Amino acid sequence: MNVRQLLDDRLGEAFEQVTKECAPALVSPASRPEYGDYQANGAMAVAKRLKTNPRKLAEDVVGASDLTGIVAETEIAGPGFINLTLSQEFLKGTLARADLVTKVPRRESIVIDYSSPNLAKTLHVGHLRSTIIGDATARTLEILGHNVWRQNHIGDWGTPFGMLVTYLDEQGQSSDDLGNLDHFYALASERFEKDPTFAKAARKFVVDLQSGKEGAITRWKQFIELSTSHMQRIYEQLNISLNPDHTRGESAYNNDLAQVVTDLDEAGLLSLSDGAKCVFLKEFTGKEGKPLPMLVQKSDGGYLYHTTDLAALRYRHKVLNADRILYFTDGRQNLHFRMLFAVAHASEFVPKSTKLEHHPFGKLLDSNGRPFRSRDGSTIPLDHLVEEAFERARAIVQSKNSNLGDREFDEVVRAIAIGAIKYADLSKNRLHDYTFDWDSMLAFEGNTAPYLQYAFARIQSLFSRGNLSSKSYRADIVPENENERNLAIQLCRFQETLELVGREGMPHHLCAYLYELTSRFMRFYETCPVLDAPEKDRKSRLALCARTAKTLETGLNCLGIAVVTRM
RNA sequence: GCGCCUGUAGCUCAACGGGAUAGAGUAUCGGCCUUCUAAGCCGAGGGUUGAAGGUUCGAGUCCUUCCAGGCGCGCCA
């Protein structure tokens, strides 16, 4: 249940009744504990507009509101804040619900375009943020009940593939070099440059491919399959929920491109400029105020990524019935997406009611503020990154103790290694550049994935010590002291946090939530005995622990991070 | 030149349609393990939110100018 929304609705009605106009209640979690659990900030804004006393207005709103069974205490503070304290019965009732997450009332069809690597190159750190953040958003929207269409818009078409396939043919189908695609690519380009016969064959292959010659298509497909399996292996290592069903690459739109250009022409948007076909929109200007074109067809007849993106957009609208389409790419593509969305709407390829959202993110930097690369200046392949995380996590888990068996040891290492990489990224506001630092993400202190995983493991340990199961444990939660209550309140805020993440495509809100939840749990756990508590307290506290474990597990699952029962 | 993004504690980061005294972690210093995992908990110090104006009862958040860094601006994606 979304408590924040519930309060906002109830107070919103009262605001409307009192002011006779639509005035938002502006409910948010209280900024300080002494202000209660939630606060409503709407009174000041409306009072200003209506030129009345905000404190008086706040009082009237509280008087007119129906908060029975929800709020135990209201207080008007400062210039007109309404501070709300939830009632014990409401907490108890909310936490007694079996469902942790309620499905949103309006189920939307949501397309999420993320990861989208180019298959001519190996997956590297440049793909990390899009893949991780997009995946967390997809999982979150899905758990909220939306119909999520993951779209992996891979680069699987174009001249590099001519070179690669020709080289693959030459080397034999089973070439293991493809595991390191960049190396393979480098070898292929070298041949391309130095061997005219090879270059000729590669060029001919591209022509054959584009004209749809069967043999060429078959070999191209074989290459794509090899490269895709490599990509898929990395997704599995990283616990990314993308699978081949989600792949719809550039090549999938080849047959639509001519039609896109024709339709743009029919919509009266197409211009010919220096032999290229393009769309000029008056809101976009470039150097010296000259109109900025969006090129959709080159003078040699070839199409561009704008064209493909328009075709994809149309597919997502027409076939997938998208209500929202989200793109997770780095900020440099900002102009491209602004133009793309403007053209899509101007041409009516996509109706204005379909929300088109670019969710950009900053660069990946090293601790010196430079782009994150390996020592020799080359980009870091993701499988190397994962391997290093495993090695580092293995060393740490080994040093920590453990009577873990081999299998459990491996499981813990994996959860920690992958969790560390993902959480470090996900916990930051994606708009900013992000400093990648092994030591801080694997320090396991403070706001890191292992801290959350550790809390989960402690709870599991508690339940196994009591011969109980955290999954099935049921009892009323009746918070008696401050630490119990603080934990209970935080548990009640899970739904509103998920909805916030879904709305904004910003998983760091969920990380902040889970971290706060965990610190509150740790404080509670430090001060309140559970198994040895008197029967009445024991039940309620066990239920608090069980609910915390379930929330942690579900929350981390939304982030694509695993929990472990021991560590 | 035009446009977009970023600037918060030594470091890494929060602050959700403007809200109350700008919060965490880390590092530093000081406490807490015969008792449910110390990968933990408690406490201390640490800030002119890049700068200056403005709007407002109220500005890290909005507006203007400036400074610094990054990125983008026609046939790659």
XYZ file of N, CA and C in Angstrom, chain A residues 56-284:
687
model
N -4.054 29.112 9.458
C -5.513 28.975 9.586
C -6.021 27.985 8.545
N -5.491 28.129 7.329
C -5.894 27.225 6.249
C -5.544 25.782 6.594
N -4.340 25.594 7.124
C -3.903 24.252 7.500
C -4.842 23.655 8.542
N -5.225 24.489 9.502
C -6.148 24.014 10.535
C -7.482 23.593 9.928
N -7.992 24.427 9.020
C -9.269 24.103 8.367
C -9.164 22.792 7.584
N -8.046 22.614 6.901
C -7.851 21.406 6.103
C -7.841 20.173 7.009
N -7.110 20.270 8.091
C -7.062 19.140 9.014
C -8.466 18.847 9.547
N -9.207 19.919 9.869
C -10.571 19.752 10.357
C -11.469 19.072 9.342
N -11.252 19.366 8.073
C -12.121 18.834 7.018
C -11.689 17.455 6.546
N -10.506 17.008 6.969
C -9.975 15.768 6.407
C -10.469 14.541 7.175
N -10.546 13.450 6.426
C -10.926 12.193 7.053
C -9.698 11.295 7.134
N -9.102 11.283 8.314
C -7.885 10.487 8.503
C -8.077 9.445 9.593
N -9.334 9.162 9.887
C -9.591 8.211 10.968
C -9.065 6.824 10.603
N -8.461 6.207 11.575
C -7.896 4.885 11.343
C -6.540 4.938 10.699
N -6.083 6.127 10.315
C -4.778 6.237 9.660
C -3.822 7.035 10.545
N -4.300 8.223 10.923
C -3.425 9.149 11.633
C -3.869 9.283 13.088
N -2.896 9.191 13.994
C -3.221 9.309 15.416
C -3.122 10.745 15.876
N -2.257 11.499 15.211
C -1.938 12.815 15.716
C -1.628 13.749 14.555
N -2.219 14.950 14.598
C -1.841 15.968 13.618
C -1.395 17.212 14.359
N -0.502 17.946 13.699
C 0.019 19.134 14.341
C 0.294 20.178 13.264
N -0.112 21.416 13.544
C 0.235 22.500 12.630
C 1.508 23.138 13.175
N 2.517 23.254 12.335
C 3.796 23.775 12.819
C 4.334 24.829 11.876
N 5.184 25.684 12.421
C 5.848 26.706 11.617
C 4.856 27.535 10.837
N 5.187 27.913 9.603
C 4.307 28.778 8.812
C 3.014 28.096 8.362
N 2.924 26.750 8.479
C 1.712 26.067 8.038
C 1.947 24.632 7.602
N 2.987 24.035 8.155
C 3.216 22.617 7.893
C 2.169 21.806 8.624
N 1.721 20.724 8.000
C 0.833 19.792 8.691
C 1.635 18.523 8.957
N 1.895 18.272 10.234
C 2.674 17.087 10.594
C 1.745 15.955 11.020
N 2.039 14.774 10.500
C 1.146 13.641 10.707
C 1.878 12.484 11.359
N 1.248 11.909 12.367
C 1.797 10.714 12.994
C 0.819 9.570 12.793
N 1.306 8.482 12.226
C 0.427 7.351 11.922
C -0.007 6.651 13.209
N -1.181 6.075 13.137
C -1.696 5.395 14.317
C -1.138 3.972 14.407
N -1.126 3.480 15.599
C -0.634 2.135 15.869
C -1.430 1.091 15.075
N -2.756 1.284 15.048
C -3.607 0.303 14.350
C -3.319 0.305 12.862
N -3.053 1.517 12.337
C -2.775 1.603 10.906
C -1.470 0.885 10.568
N -0.454 1.104 11.372
C 0.820 0.408 11.163
C 0.611 -1.094 11.212
N -0.098 -1.515 12.241
C -0.345 -2.933 12.428
C -1.075 -3.516 11.216
N -2.109 -2.810 10.785
C -2.906 -3.295 9.653
C -2.092 -3.348 8.361
N -1.332 -2.316 8.126
C -0.542 -2.256 6.898
C 0.490 -3.366 6.854
N 1.137 -3.602 7.985
C 2.194 -4.607 8.027
C 1.650 -6.021 8.127
N 0.350 -6.140 8.365
C -0.243 -7.479 8.419
C -0.620 -7.972 7.027
N -0.605 -7.055 6.067
C -0.981 -7.459 4.708
C 0.028 -8.457 4.166
N -0.489 -9.466 3.491
C 0.402 -10.500 2.961
C 1.219 -9.952 1.798
N 0.614 -9.060 1.001
C 1.331 -8.552 -0.166
C 2.217 -7.380 0.215
N 3.460 -7.515 -0.152
C 4.436 -6.464 0.114
C 4.236 -5.322 -0.873
N 3.906 -5.704 -2.099
C 3.760 -4.735 -3.174
C 2.360 -4.856 -3.747
N 1.670 -3.735 -3.914
C 0.364 -3.793 -4.554
C 0.504 -3.356 -6.003
N -0.237 -4.020 -6.866
C -0.185 -3.680 -8.287
C -0.804 -2.302 -8.486
N -0.217 -1.535 -9.388
C -0.768 -0.203 -9.638
C -2.153 -0.328 -10.275
N -3.039 0.619 -9.997
C -4.398 0.520 -10.538
C -4.429 0.642 -12.068
N -3.562 1.467 -12.610
C -3.533 1.591 -14.078
C -2.295 0.899 -14.627
N -2.504 -0.285 -15.168
C -1.410 -1.049 -15.735
C -1.038 -0.464 -17.089
N 0.203 -0.094 -17.237
C 0.640 0.505 -18.494
C 1.536 -0.459 -19.259
N 1.596 -0.217 -20.553
C 2.499 -0.962 -21.397
C 3.756 -0.109 -21.562
N 4.855 -0.605 -21.029
C 6.059 0.223 -20.956
C 7.239 -0.436 -21.669
N 7.774 0.272 -22.638
C 8.939 -0.228 -23.365
C 10.198 0.366 -22.747
N 11.175 -0.485 -22.487
C 12.436 0.012 -21.943
C 13.582 -0.407 -22.852
N 14.208 0.582 -23.424
C 15.324 0.355 -24.338
C 16.606 0.529 -23.550
N 17.303 -0.559 -23.321
C 18.544 -0.442 -22.563
C 19.559 -1.490 -22.973
N 20.759 -1.302 -22.482
C 21.927 -2.126 -22.811
C 22.366 -1.864 -24.255
N 21.615 -2.439 -25.214
C 21.799 -2.149 -26.635
C 23.250 -2.011 -27.100
N 24.037 -3.060 -26.909
C 25.426 -2.979 -27.369
C 25.536 -3.204 -28.876
N 26.696 -2.894 -29.412
C 26.954 -3.227 -30.803
C 27.671 -4.567 -30.842
N 27.121 -5.487 -31.607
C 27.662 -6.852 -31.616
C 28.994 -6.973 -32.335
N 29.437 -5.890 -32.961
C 30.750 -5.940 -33.601
C 31.851 -5.791 -32.562
N 31.460 -5.321 -31.380
C 32.461 -5.135 -30.327
C 32.022 -5.889 -29.082
N 32.981 -6.154 -28.258
C 32.678 -6.880 -27.036
C 31.970 -5.954 -26.048
N 31.186 -6.537 -25.163
C 30.522 -5.741 -24.137
C 31.577 -5.174 -23.191
N 31.558 -3.865 -22.997
C 32.585 -3.261 -22.143
C 31.945 -2.316 -21.137
N 32.776 -1.677 -20.330
C 32.247 -0.858 -19.243
C 31.329 0.266 -19.733
N 31.483 0.660 -20.972
C 30.607 1.692 -21.528
C 29.151 1.265 -21.540
N 28.899 -0.050 -21.492
C 27.524 -0.544 -21.512
C 26.977 -0.798 -20.115
N 27.842 -0.662 -19.127
C 27.483 -1.091 -17.779
C 26.303 -0.309 -17.205
N 26.375 0.993 -17.267
C 25.350 1.813 -16.613
C 23.982 1.618 -17.245
N 23.933 1.681 -18.562
C 22.651 1.488 -19.244
C 22.050 0.139 -18.879
N 22.897 -0.887 -18.878
C 22.429 -2.243 -18.625
C 21.915 -2.393 -17.193
N 22.677 -1.906 -16.243
C 22.319 -2.073 -14.839
C 21.112 -1.222 -14.443
N 21.136 0.037 -14.846
C 20.068 0.955 -14.443
C 18.772 0.617 -15.169
N 18.893 0.316 -16.458
C 17.710 -0.058 -17.226
C 17.076 -1.322 -16.670
N 17.911 -2.279 -16.320
C 17.407 -3.557 -15.826
C 16.695 -3.375 -14.481
N 17.265 -2.572 -13.609
C 16.635 -2.333 -12.307
C 15.286 -1.641 -12.499
N 15.222 -0.703 -13.412
C 13.967 -0.007 -13.674
C 12.929 -0.970 -14.244
N 13.378 -1.815 -15.145
C 12.466 -2.795 -15.748
C 11.887 -3.721 -14.686
N 12.743 -4.232 -13.827
C 12.278 -5.140 -12.779
C 11.298 -4.429 -11.841
N 11.604 -3.187 -11.526
C 10.755 -2.444 -10.602
C 9.379 -2.191 -11.210
N 9.353 -1.768 -12.467
C 8.070 -1.504 -13.110
C 7.258 -2.782 -13.234
N 7.970 -3.880 -13.445
C 7.299 -5.158 -13.593
C 6.630 -5.595 -12.294
N 7.336 -5.431 -11.191
C 6.787 -5.876 -9.910
C 5.594 -5.006 -9.522
N 5.570 -3.784 -10.053
C 4.436 -2.896 -9.786
C 3.220 -3.272 -10.635
N 3.401 -4.235 -11.503
C 2.271 -4.745 -12.268
C 2.181 -4.221 -13.685
N 3.177 -3.478 -14.128
C 3.128 -2.971 -15.497
C 3.511 -4.061 -16.489
N 3.104 -3.824 -17.706
C 3.448 -4.734 -18.779
C 4.736 -4.218 -19.412
N 5.845 -4.805 -19.033
C 7.154 -4.275 -19.437
C 7.695 -5.003 -20.665
N 8.091 -4.215 -21.654
C 8.745 -4.778 -22.844
C 10.210 -4.367 -22.836
N 11.059 -5.298 -22.449
C 12.497 -5.001 -22.549
C 12.880 -5.038 -24.020
N 13.615 -4.037 -24.454
C 14.059 -4.005 -25.842
C 15.566 -3.796 -25.901
N 16.247 -4.828 -26.321
C 17.685 -4.736 -26.481
C 17.953 -4.407 -27.946
N 18.154 -3.108 -28.188
C 18.274 -2.599 -29.556
C 19.738 -2.711 -29.997
N 20.160 -3.943 -30.192
C 21.580 -4.164 -30.472
C 21.975 -3.662 -31.860
N 23.253 -3.294 -31.986
C 23.809 -2.954 -33.285
C 24.234 -4.245 -33.961
N 23.475 -4.651 -34.959
C 23.775 -5.939 -35.600
C 23.809 -5.811 -37.117
N 24.044 -4.608 -37.586
C 23.987 -4.388 -39.026
C 24.997 -3.320 -39.402
N 25.470 -3.374 -40.618
C 26.398 -2.350 -41.080
C 27.717 -2.933 -41.545
N 28.558 -2.077 -42.080
C 29.788 -2.522 -42.732
C 30.734 -3.328 -41.856
N 30.875 -3.043 -40.554
C 31.840 -3.850 -39.787
C 31.563 -5.339 -39.868
N 30.298 -5.688 -40.034
C 29.957 -7.109 -40.039
C 30.472 -7.816 -41.281
N 30.612 -7.062 -42.368
C 31.179 -7.644 -43.578
C 32.582 -8.141 -43.309
N 33.339 -7.265 -42.674
C 34.717 -7.571 -42.343
C 34.805 -8.753 -41.371
N 33.964 -8.672 -40.341
C 34.013 -9.694 -39.301
C 33.629 -11.068 -39.826
N 32.578 -11.106 -40.617
C 32.113 -12.400 -41.113
C 33.125 -12.989 -42.079
N 33.684 -12.146 -42.918
C 34.684 -12.637 -43.860
C 35.876 -13.226 -43.108
N 36.245 -12.542 -42.033
C 37.369 -13.025 -41.236
C 37.005 -14.316 -40.499
N 35.808 -14.364 -40.003
C 35.340 -15.559 -39.301
C 35.352 -16.757 -40.239
N 34.882 -16.522 -41.465
C 34.879 -17.566 -42.489
C 36.277 -18.109 -42.708
N 37.192 -17.166 -42.798
C 38.578 -17.521 -43.063
C 39.158 -18.362 -41.916
N 38.811 -18.001 -40.679
C 39.370 -18.662 -39.508
C 38.649 -19.952 -39.137
N 37.464 -20.114 -39.629
C 36.674 -21.288 -39.253
C 35.637 -20.909 -38.212
N 34.496 -21.565 -38.302
C 33.340 -21.191 -37.506
C 33.575 -21.266 -35.999
N 34.446 -22.153 -35.577
C 34.536 -22.423 -34.148
C 35.521 -21.499 -33.436
N 35.929 -20.465 -34.137
C 36.953 -19.588 -33.572
C 36.644 -19.151 -32.142
N 37.550 -19.479 -31.236
C 37.371 -19.099 -29.843
C 37.713 -17.633 -29.616
N 38.373 -17.059 -30.610
C 38.763 -15.652 -30.476
C 37.561 -14.750 -30.275
N 36.412 -15.253 -30.643
C 35.224 -14.424 -30.541
C 34.907 -14.106 -29.079
N 35.434 -14.934 -28.192
C 35.296 -14.626 -26.767
C 35.883 -13.272 -26.450
N 36.925 -12.916 -27.170
C 37.440 -11.562 -27.073
C 37.214 -10.877 -28.413
N 36.044 -10.353 -28.538
C 35.595 -9.827 -29.820
C 36.455 -8.657 -30.299
N 36.926 -7.863 -29.364
C 37.711 -6.700 -29.750
C 39.030 -7.113 -30.402
N 39.609 -8.159 -29.833
C 40.842 -8.700 -30.399
C 40.551 -9.223 -31.801
N 39.472 -9.944 -31.892
C 39.028 -10.485 -33.173
C 38.795 -9.362 -34.174
N 38.168 -8.307 -33.707
C 37.863 -7.146 -34.543
C 39.155 -6.503 -35.044
N 40.118 -6.394 -34.112
C 41.399 -5.777 -34.467
C 42.108 -6.603 -35.539
N 42.084 -7.936 -35.372
C 42.706 -8.809 -36.352
C 42.027 -8.676 -37.711
N 40.705 -8.594 -37.649
C 39.943 -8.482 -38.896
C 40.256 -7.163 -39.596
N 40.339 -6.065 -38.830
C 40.624 -4.781 -39.484
C 42.026 -4.762 -40.069
N 42.917 -5.461 -39.380
C 44.276 -5.491 -39.887
C 44.315 -6.166 -41.256
N 43.603 -7.292 -41.323
C 43.521 -8.003 -42.610
C 42.869 -7.110 -43.655
N 41.848 -6.400 -43.220
C 41.095 -5.544 -44.136
C 42.013 -4.485 -44.741
N 42.867 -3.925 -43.913
C 43.752 -2.859 -44.369
C 44.912 -3.372 -45.202
N 45.443 -4.533 -44.823
C 46.689 -4.986 -45.446
C 46.492 -5.930 -46.622
N 45.329 -6.510 -46.701
C 45.141 -7.533 -47.731
C 43.997 -7.139 -48.666
N 44.343 -6.646 -49.851
C 43.310 -6.150 -50.784
C 42.300 -7.241 -51.173
N 42.768 -8.466 -51.250
C 41.855 -9.558 -51.610
C 40.801 -9.734 -50.529
N 41.289 -9.667 -49.270
C 40.380 -9.776 -48.125
C 39.391 -8.610 -48.124
N 39.903 -7.400 -48.337
C 39.075 -6.204 -48.339
C 37.988 -6.301 -49.406
N 38.389 -6.803 -50.552
C 37.441 -6.940 -51.649
C 36.317 -7.910 -51.275
N 36.728 -9.022 -50.665
C 35.758 -10.037 -50.257
C 34.794 -9.469 -49.214
N 35.358 -8.696 -48.292
C 34.521 -8.118 -47.239
C 33.503 -7.147 -47.828
N 33.952 -6.308 -48.746
C 33.045 -5.330 -49.372
C 31.953 -6.039 -50.163
N 32.373 -7.081 -50.854
C 31.378 -7.825 -51.632
C 30.342 -8.436 -50.690
N 30.827 -8.884 -49.539
C 29.918 -9.498 -48.573
C 28.856 -8.505 -48.115
N 29.275 -7.261 -47.864
C 28.330 -6.241 -47.415
C 27.265 -5.992 -48.477
N 27.726 -5.936 -49.747
C 26.773 -5.732 -50.834
C 25.778 -6.894 -50.912
N 26.307 -8.100 -50.784
C 25.452 -9.298 -50.799
C 24.461 -9.274 -49.639
N 24.977 -8.877 -48.502
C 24.143 -8.850 -47.306
C 22.997 -7.866 -47.488
N 23.358 -6.669 -47.968
C 22.326 -5.644 -48.088
C 21.314 -5.951 -49.188
N 21.749 -6.713 -50.168
C 20.781 -7.074 -51.196
C 20.056 -8.358 -50.809
N 20.347 -8.854 -49.634
C 19.586 -9.984 -49.094
C 19.929 -11.325 -49.679
N 21.160 -11.485 -50.166
C 21.561 -12.789 -50.717
C 21.563 -13.854 -49.628
N 20.992 -14.963 -49.953
C 20.730 -15.973 -48.943
C 21.984 -16.449 -48.210
N 23.017 -16.753 -48.955
C 24.247 -17.247 -48.348
C 24.825 -16.247 -47.380
N 24.823 -14.996 -47.794
C 25.382 -13.940 -46.947
C 24.573 -13.805 -45.668
N 23.256 -13.836 -45.824
C 22.366 -13.704 -44.658
C 22.619 -14.840 -43.672
N 22.759 -16.033 -44.191
C 22.987 -17.179 -43.317
C 24.265 -17.017 -42.509
N 25.334 -16.612 -43.198
C 26.609 -16.461 -42.502
C 26.557 -15.313 -41.511
N 25.884 -14.255 -41.891
C 25.722 -13.128 -40.972
C 24.987 -13.582 -39.711
N 23.926 -14.361 -39.925
C 23.157 -14.858 -38.780
C 24.005 -15.716 -37.866
N 24.862 -16.517 -38.485
C 25.731 -17.362 -37.671
C 26.644 -16.508 -36.785
N 27.155 -15.471 -37.391
C 28.039 -14.582 -36.621
C 27.266 -13.923 -35.475
N 26.066 -13.422 -35.786
C 25.246 -12.750 -34.777
C 24.935 -13.709 -33.633
N 24.687 -14.954 -33.978
C 24.395 -15.941 -32.934
C 25.578 -16.164 -32.015
N 26.750 -16.254 -32.628
C 27.963 -16.432 -31.820
C 28.162 -15.259 -30.876
N 28.033 -14.073 -31.455
C 28.259 -12.872 -30.668
C 27.173 -12.690 -29.598
N 25.959 -13.072 -29.953
C 24.849 -12.972 -29.004
C 25.056 -13.904 -27.817
N 25.565 -15.089 -28.094
C 25.747 -16.038 -26.991
C 26.812 -15.516 -26.030
N 27.786 -14.855 -26.578
C 28.807 -14.224 -25.745
C 28.179 -13.135 -24.870
N 27.336 -12.307 -25.488
C 26.625 -11.244 -24.768
C 25.750 -11.842 -23.669
N 25.054 -12.920 -24.023
C 24.129 -13.542 -23.085
C 24.855 -14.121 -21.875
N 26.041 -14.634 -22.127
C 26.839 -15.195 -21.036
C 27.152 -14.101 -20.006
N 27.473 -12.932 -20.506
C 27.798 -11.826 -19.598
C 26.550 -11.358 -18.836
N 25.421 -11.311 -19.515
C 24.174 -10.949 -18.831
C 23.900 -11.932 -17.692
N 24.132 -13.205 -17.965
C 23.874 -14.201 -16.932
C 24.815 -14.035 -15.749
N 26.070 -13.763 -16.050
C 27.034 -13.524 -14.966
C 26.604 -12.343 -14.111
N 26.129 -11.315 -14.779
C 25.761 -10.085 -14.082
C 24.333 -10.122 -13.535
N 23.647 -11.218 -13.726
C 22.249 -11.328 -13.309
C 21.389 -10.219 -13.915
N 21.501 -10.094 -15.228
C 20.689 -9.123 -15.974
C 19.526 -9.889 -16.590
N 18.335 -9.337 -16.500
C 17.151 -10.110 -16.895
C 16.896 -10.139 -18.396
N 17.820 -9.634 -19.182
C 17.642 -9.670 -20.638
C 17.902 -11.071 -21.160
N 17.063 -11.506 -22.074
C 17.321 -12.768 -22.758
C 17.066 -12.574 -24.250
N 17.383 -13.572 -25.066
C 17.280 -13.377 -26.523
C 15.894 -12.920 -26.994
N 14.849 -13.232 -26.233
C 13.513 -12.775 -26.622
C 13.399 -11.254 -26.612
N 14.252 -10.613 -25.859
C 14.181 -9.157 -25.747
C 14.996 -8.448 -26.817
N 15.742 -9.242 -27.571
C 16.596 -8.643 -28.592
C 15.785 -8.304 -29.826
N 15.832 -7.052 -30.191
C 15.276 -6.635 -31.460
C 16.228 -5.566 -31.970
N 17.185 -6.010 -32.736
C 18.281 -5.145 -33.139
C 17.943 -4.274 -34.333
N 18.922 -3.517 -34.750
C 18.730 -2.611 -35.887
C 18.252 -3.343 -37.133
N 18.784 -4.542 -37.336
C 18.454 -5.269 -38.569
C 16.965 -5.595 -38.651
N 16.311 -5.659 -37.493
C 14.883 -5.996 -37.489
C 14.047 -4.926 -38.188
N 14.627 -3.760 -38.357
C 13.856 -2.661 -38.949
C 14.273 -2.352 -40.389
N 15.174 -3.164 -40.934
C 15.668 -2.892 -42.284
C 14.556 -2.681 -43.303
N 13.553 -3.527 -43.212
C 12.500 -3.469 -44.230
C 11.537 -2.307 -44.040
N 11.650 -1.594 -42.912
C 10.722 -0.486 -42.660
C 11.309 0.865 -43.018
N 12.623 0.891 -43.289
C 13.302 2.185 -43.394
C 12.820 3.017 -44.573
N 12.642 2.365 -45.725
C 12.190 3.097 -46.906
C 10.821 3.717 -46.641
N 9.983 2.934 -45.943
C 8.634 3.405 -45.639
C 8.664 4.591 -44.681
N 9.571 4.565 -43.747
C 9.706 5.682 -42.816
C 9.977 6.965 -43.590
N 10.907 6.882 -44.541
C 11.265 8.068 -45.322
C 10.069 8.523 -46.170
N 9.404 7.571 -46.794
C 8.226 7.908 -47.584
C 7.160 8.596 -46.747
N 6.931 8.059 -45.570
C 5.887 8.613 -44.704
C 6.254 9.996 -44.180
N 7.530 10.192 -43.924
C 7.968 11.536 -43.516
C 7.699 12.514 -44.649
N 7.939 12.047 -45.886
C 7.695 12.890 -47.059
C 6.213 13.226 -47.160
N 5.388 12.199 -46.974
C 3.936 12.424 -47.064
C 3.429 13.349 -45.963
N 4.096 13.310 -44.842
C 3.718 14.208 -43.747
C 4.221 15.625 -44.000
N 4.921 15.785 -45.107
C 5.399 17.117 -45.467
C 6.591 17.577 -44.672
N 7.326 16.616 -44.145
C 8.443 16.985 -43.267
C 9.808 16.833 -43.941
N 9.820 16.210 -45.121
C 11.096 15.851 -45.712
C 11.687 16.955 -46.588
N 12.985 17.180 -46.447
C 13.688 18.132 -47.306
C 14.899 17.451 -47.920
N 15.319 17.942 -49.079
C 16.537 17.445 -49.703
C 17.620 18.491 -49.489
N 18.733 18.073 -48.918
C 19.798 19.030 -48.652
C 21.139 18.387 -48.954
N 21.859 18.957 -49.903
C 23.139 18.385 -50.351
C 22.971 16.919 -50.715
N 21.879 16.576 -51.299
C 21.658 15.202 -51.757
C 21.174 14.257 -50.682
N 21.099 14.727 -49.424
C 20.632 13.855 -48.348
C 19.204 14.231 -47.976
N 18.434 13.232 -47.553
C 17.062 13.497 -47.141
C 17.035 13.744 -45.639
N 16.426 14.830 -45.273
C 16.411 15.128 -43.856
C 15.174 15.905 -43.422
N 15.001 15.980 -42.130
C 13.869 16.691 -41.550
C 14.397 17.915 -40.817
N 13.844 19.071 -41.134
C 14.199 20.281 -40.390
C 13.034 20.666 -39.493
N 13.305 20.831 -38.223
C 12.272 21.371 -37.337
C 12.763 22.718 -36.838
N 11.844 23.672 -36.758
C 12.321 25.031 -36.502
C 12.896 25.208 -35.094
N 12.514 24.318 -34.175
C 13.049 24.494 -32.817
C 14.489 24.020 -32.666
N 15.035 23.428 -33.726
C 16.424 22.980 -33.624
C 17.322 23.748 -34.571
